[in-house]
Short mmCIF file of C-alpha atoms and ligand atoms in Angstrom, two decimals:
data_model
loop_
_atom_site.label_atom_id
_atom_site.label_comp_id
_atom_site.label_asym_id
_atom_site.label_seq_id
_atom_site.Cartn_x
_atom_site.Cartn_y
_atom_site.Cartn_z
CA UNK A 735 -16.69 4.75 5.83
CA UNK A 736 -13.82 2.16 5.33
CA UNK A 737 -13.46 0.63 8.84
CA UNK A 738 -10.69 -1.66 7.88
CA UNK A 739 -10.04 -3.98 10.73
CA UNK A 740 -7.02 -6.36 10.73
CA UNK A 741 -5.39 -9.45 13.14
CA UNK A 742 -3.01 -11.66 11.96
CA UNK A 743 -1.90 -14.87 13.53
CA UNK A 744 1.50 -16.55 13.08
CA UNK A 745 2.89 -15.56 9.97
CA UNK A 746 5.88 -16.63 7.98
CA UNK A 747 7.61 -19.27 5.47
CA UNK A 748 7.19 -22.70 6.40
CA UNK A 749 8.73 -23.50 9.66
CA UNK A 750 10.02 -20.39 9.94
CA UNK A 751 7.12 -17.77 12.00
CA UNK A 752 8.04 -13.99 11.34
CA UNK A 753 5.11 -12.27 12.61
CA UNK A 754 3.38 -14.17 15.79
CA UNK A 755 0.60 -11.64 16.55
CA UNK A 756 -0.37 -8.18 14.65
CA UNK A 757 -3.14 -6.51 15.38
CA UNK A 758 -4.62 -2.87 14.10
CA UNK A 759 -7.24 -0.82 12.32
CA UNK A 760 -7.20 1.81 10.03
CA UNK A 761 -10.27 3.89 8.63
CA UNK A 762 -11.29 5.70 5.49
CA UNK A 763 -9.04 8.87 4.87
CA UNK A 764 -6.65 7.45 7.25
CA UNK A 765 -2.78 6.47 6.66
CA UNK A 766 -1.43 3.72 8.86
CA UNK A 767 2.59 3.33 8.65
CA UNK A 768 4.71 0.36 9.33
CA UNK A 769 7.62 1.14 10.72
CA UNK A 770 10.79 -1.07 11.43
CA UNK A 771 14.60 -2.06 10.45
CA UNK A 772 15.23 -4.66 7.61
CA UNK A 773 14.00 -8.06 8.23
CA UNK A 774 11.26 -6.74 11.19
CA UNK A 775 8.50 -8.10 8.96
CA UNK A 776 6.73 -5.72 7.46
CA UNK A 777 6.51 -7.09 3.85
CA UNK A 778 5.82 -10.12 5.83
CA UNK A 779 2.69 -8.72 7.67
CA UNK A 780 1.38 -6.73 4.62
CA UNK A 781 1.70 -10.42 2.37
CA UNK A 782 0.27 -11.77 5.18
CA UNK A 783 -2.74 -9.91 5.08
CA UNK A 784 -3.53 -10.23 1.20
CA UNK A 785 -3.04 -14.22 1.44
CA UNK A 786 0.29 -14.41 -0.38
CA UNK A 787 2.30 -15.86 2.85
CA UNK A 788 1.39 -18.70 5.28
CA UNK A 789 -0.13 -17.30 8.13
CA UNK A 790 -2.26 -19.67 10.62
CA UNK A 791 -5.38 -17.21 11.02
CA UNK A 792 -6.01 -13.54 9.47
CA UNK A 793 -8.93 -11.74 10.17
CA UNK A 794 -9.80 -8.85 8.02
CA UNK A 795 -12.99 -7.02 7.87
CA UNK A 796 -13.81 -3.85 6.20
CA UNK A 797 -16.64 -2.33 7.39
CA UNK A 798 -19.40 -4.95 8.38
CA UNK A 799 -17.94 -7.19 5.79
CA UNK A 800 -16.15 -10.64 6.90
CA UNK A 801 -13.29 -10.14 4.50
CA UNK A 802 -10.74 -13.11 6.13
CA UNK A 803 -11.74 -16.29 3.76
CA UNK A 804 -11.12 -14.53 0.74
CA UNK A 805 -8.72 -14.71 -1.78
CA UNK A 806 -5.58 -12.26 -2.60
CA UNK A 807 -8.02 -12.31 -5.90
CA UNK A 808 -11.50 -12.06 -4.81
CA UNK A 809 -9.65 -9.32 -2.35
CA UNK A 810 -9.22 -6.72 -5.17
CA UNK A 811 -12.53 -7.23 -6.11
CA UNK A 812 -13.51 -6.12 -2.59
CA UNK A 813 -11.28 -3.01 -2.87
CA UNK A 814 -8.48 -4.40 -0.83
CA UNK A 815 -5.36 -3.28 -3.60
CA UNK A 816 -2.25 -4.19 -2.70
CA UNK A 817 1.44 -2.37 -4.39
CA UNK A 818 4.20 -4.82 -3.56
CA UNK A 819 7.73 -3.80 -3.51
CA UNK A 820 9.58 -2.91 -6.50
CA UNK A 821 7.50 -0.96 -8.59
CA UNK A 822 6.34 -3.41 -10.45
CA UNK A 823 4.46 -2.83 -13.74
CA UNK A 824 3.85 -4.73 -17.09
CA UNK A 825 7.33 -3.61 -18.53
CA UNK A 826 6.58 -4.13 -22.58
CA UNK A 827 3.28 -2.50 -22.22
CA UNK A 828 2.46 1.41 -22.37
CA UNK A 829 1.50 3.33 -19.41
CA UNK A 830 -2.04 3.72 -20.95
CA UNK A 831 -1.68 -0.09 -21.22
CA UNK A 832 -1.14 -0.83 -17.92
CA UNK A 833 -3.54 1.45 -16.64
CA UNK A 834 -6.74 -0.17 -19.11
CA UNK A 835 -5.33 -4.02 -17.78
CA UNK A 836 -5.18 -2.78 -14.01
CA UNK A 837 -9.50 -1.68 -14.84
CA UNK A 838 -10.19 -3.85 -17.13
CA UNK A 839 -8.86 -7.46 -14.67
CA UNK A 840 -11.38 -6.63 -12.36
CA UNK A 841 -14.05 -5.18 -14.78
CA UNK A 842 -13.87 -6.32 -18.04
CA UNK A 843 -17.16 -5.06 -19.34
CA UNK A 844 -16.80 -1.81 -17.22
CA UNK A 845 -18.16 0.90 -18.77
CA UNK A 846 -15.63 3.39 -20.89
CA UNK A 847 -16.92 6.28 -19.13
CA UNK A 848 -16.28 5.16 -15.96
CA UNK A 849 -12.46 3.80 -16.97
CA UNK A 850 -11.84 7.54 -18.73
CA UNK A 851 -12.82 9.15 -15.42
CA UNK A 852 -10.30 6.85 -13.34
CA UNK A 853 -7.70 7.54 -16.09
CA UNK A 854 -8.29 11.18 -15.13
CA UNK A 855 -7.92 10.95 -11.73
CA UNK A 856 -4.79 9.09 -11.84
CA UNK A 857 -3.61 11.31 -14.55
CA UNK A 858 -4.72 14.48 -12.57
CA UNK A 859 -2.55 13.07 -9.55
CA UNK A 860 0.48 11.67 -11.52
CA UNK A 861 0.67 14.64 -14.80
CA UNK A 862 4.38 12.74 -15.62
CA UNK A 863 1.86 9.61 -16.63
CA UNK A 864 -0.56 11.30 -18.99
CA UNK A 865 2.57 13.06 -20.21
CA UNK A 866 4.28 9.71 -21.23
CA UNK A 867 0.75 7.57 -21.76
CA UNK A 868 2.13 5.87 -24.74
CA UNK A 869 5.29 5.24 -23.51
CA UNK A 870 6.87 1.65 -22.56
CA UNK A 871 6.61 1.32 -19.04
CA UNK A 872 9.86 -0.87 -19.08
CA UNK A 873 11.46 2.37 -20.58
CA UNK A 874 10.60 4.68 -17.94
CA UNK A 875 12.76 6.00 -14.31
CA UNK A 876 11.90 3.74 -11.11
CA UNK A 877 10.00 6.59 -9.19
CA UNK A 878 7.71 7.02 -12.26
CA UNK A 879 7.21 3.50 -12.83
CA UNK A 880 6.41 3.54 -8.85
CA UNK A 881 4.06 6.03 -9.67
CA UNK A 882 2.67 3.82 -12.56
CA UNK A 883 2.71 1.04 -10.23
CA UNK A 884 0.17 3.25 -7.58
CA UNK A 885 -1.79 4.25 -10.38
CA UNK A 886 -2.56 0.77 -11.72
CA UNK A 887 -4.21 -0.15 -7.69
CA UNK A 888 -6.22 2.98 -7.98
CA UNK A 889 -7.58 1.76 -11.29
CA UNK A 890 -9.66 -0.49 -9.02
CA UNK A 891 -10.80 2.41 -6.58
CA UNK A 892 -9.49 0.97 -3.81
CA UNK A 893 -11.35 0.78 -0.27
CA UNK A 894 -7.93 0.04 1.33
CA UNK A 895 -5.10 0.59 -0.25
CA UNK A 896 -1.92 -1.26 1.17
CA UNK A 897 2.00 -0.11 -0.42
CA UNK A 898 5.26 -1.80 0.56
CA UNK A 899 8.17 0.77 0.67
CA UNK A 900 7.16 3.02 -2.05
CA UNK A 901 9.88 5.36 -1.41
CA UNK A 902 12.64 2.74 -2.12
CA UNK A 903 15.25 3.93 -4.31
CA UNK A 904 14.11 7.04 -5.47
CA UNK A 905 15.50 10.41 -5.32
CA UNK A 906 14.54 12.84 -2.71
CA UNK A 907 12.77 14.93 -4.85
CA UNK A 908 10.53 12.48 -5.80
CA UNK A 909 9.90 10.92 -3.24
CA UNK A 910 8.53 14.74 -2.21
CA UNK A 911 6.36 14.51 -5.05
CA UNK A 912 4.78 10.78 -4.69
CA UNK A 913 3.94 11.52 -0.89
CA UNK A 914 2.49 14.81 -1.33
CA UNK A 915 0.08 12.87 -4.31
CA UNK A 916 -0.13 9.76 -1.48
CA UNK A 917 -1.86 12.80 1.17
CA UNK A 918 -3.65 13.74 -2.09
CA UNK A 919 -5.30 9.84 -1.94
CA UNK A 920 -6.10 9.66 1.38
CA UNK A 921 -7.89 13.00 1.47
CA UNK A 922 -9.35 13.42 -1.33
CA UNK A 923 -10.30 8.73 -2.37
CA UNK A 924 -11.44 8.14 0.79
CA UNK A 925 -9.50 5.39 1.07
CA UNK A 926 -7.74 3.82 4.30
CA UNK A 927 -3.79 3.78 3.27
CA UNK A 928 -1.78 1.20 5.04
CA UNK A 929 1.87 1.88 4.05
CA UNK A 930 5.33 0.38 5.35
CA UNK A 931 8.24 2.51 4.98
CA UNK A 932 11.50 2.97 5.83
CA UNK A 933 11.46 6.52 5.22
CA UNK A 934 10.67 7.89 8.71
CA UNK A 935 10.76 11.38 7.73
CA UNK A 936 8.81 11.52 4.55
CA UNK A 937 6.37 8.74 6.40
CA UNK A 938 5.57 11.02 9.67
CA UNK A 939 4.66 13.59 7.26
CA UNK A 940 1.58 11.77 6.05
CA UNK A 941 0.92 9.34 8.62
CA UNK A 942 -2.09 9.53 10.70
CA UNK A 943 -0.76 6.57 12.99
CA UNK A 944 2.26 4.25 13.25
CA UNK A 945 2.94 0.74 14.38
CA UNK A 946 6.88 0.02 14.75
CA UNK A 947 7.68 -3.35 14.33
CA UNK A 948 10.93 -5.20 15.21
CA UNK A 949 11.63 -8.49 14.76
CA UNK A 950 8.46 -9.14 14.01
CA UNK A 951 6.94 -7.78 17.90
CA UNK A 952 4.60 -4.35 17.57
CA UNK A 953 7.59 -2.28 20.01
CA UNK A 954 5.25 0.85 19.30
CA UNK A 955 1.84 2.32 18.37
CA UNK A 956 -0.39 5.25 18.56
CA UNK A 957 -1.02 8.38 16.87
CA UNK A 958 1.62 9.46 14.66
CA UNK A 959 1.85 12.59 16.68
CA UNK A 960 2.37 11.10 19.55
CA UNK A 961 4.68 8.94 18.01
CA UNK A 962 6.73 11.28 15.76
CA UNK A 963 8.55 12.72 19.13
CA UNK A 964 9.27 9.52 20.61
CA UNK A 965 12.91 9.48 22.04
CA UNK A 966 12.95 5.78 22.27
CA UNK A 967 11.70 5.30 18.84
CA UNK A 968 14.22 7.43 17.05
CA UNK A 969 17.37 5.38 18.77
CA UNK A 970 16.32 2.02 19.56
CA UNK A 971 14.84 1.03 16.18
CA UNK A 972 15.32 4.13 13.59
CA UNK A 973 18.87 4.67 14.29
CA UNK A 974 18.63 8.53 14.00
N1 ATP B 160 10.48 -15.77 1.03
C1 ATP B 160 11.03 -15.89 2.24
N2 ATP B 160 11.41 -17.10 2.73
C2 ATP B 160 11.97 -17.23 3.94
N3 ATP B 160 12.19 -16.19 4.77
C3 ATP B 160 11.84 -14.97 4.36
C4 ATP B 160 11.25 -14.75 3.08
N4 ATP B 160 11.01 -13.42 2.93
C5 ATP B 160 11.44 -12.85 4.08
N5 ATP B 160 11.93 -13.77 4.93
C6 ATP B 160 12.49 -13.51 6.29
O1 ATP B 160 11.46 -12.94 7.09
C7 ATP B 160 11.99 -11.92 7.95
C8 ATP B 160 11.20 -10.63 7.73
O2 ATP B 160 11.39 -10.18 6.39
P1 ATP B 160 10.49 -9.05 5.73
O3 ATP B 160 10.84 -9.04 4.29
O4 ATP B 160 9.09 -9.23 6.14
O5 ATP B 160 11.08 -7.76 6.47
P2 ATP B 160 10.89 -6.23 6.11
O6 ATP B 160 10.56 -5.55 7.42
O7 ATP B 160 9.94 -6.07 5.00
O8 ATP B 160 12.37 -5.81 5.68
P3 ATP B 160 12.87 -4.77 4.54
O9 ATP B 160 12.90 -3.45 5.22
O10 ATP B 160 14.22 -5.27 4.21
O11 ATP B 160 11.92 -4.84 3.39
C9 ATP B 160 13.47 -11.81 7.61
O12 ATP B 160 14.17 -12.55 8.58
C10 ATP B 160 13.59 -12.45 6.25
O13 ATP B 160 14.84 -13.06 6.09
MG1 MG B 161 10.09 -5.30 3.09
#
């Protein structure tokens, strides 16, 4: 079912402790947003939970699994996939390229049926990325390579699939079109979606639940329904 299950203790850069204490769960078919101004610690609590900043204790289970000792790398190959900011993608290989390393890091002797059906399905959600398959990835706009970027973590049919801002910088339109394929995920993968954002509006259109953060301290939480209406929300930490 995709129970994931997160805490994490005390996380930051050195001396410096961004995120004291940040605690949720998110299931299977489920989008969890992080809310919160610049600097509340969002990229610092989604790092923090795939091992790529200090943090003094993370637990992290998915399911019955005991997930908190591993690895950001033996993470993906328990399903946890993880989309920094940035839309980041091999920039002198194709899009076809990118997609066959994303499968092929995790699975090298997969099978080449299974890798054509993922190609599919990724292809099926993103058409703009079978359309330009052979096409440098360096070459392409920054919502598609986003897209690209999205495509290359569901390579690796992701149990939980965790994205940092992937709304930043793109056109309205698009962003339209990468969060109507991002319900697409979560309904139709199975997957739990944990997703920070600064998009409010485009995020509350998805989300299932929310968890605000600012300055690092959970100021809300609950059911994005609940949450979407919330006067104190909307002026004290989203400005609108
Ligand atoms: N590599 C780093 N070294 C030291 N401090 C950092 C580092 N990265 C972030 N910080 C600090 O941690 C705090 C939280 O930053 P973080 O990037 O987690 O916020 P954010 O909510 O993701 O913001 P944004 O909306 O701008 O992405 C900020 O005060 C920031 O200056
Ligand atoms: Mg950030």
């Amino acid at each position: 079912m995709n129970r994931v299950q997160v805490r994490i203790e005390k996380a930051g850069y050195g001396d410096l402790m961004v995120v004291p204490h940040l605690e949720f769960a998110v299931s299977g078919g489920e989008l969890l947003v992080l809310l919160g101004p610049n600097g509340a610690g969002k990229t610092t609590s989604l790092r923090a939970l795939v091992g790529t900043v200090d943090v003094s204790r993370r637990t992290l289970r998915l399911d019955d699994r005991d997930l908190s000792r591993l690895s950001t790398w033996q993470l993906a190959h328990a399903g946890v996939a993880f989309v920094p900011d940035g839309a980041r993608c091999f920039a002198n290989a194709t899009v076809e390229e990118n997609l066959r390393g994303a499968f092929e890091a995790l699975r090298p002797r997969g099978a080449q049926g299974e890798r054509r059906r993922l190609l599919d399905t990724v292809f099926n959600l993103f058409p703009i990325l079978h359309q330009r398959q052979g096409q440098l990835a360096g070459s392409m706009s920054g919502g598609q390579r986003q897209m690209l970027a999205i495509a290359r973590a569901l390579m690796i049919e992701p149990k939980l699939l965790i994205l940092d801002e992937p709304s930043a910088g793109l056109a309205p339109k698009l962003v339209e079109e990468l969060f109507e394929a991002l319900g697409r995920i979560k309904d139709s993968a199975g997957c739990a979606i944990l997703m920070a954002e600064q998009n409010f509006a485009a995020a509350m259109g998805i989300a299932d639940s929310c968890l605000v953060l600012d300055e690092g301290h959970v100021a809300l939480a609950g059911p994005a329904a609940e949450i979407r209406h919330n006067e104190r929300l909307r002026v004290a930490y989203l400005g609108l």
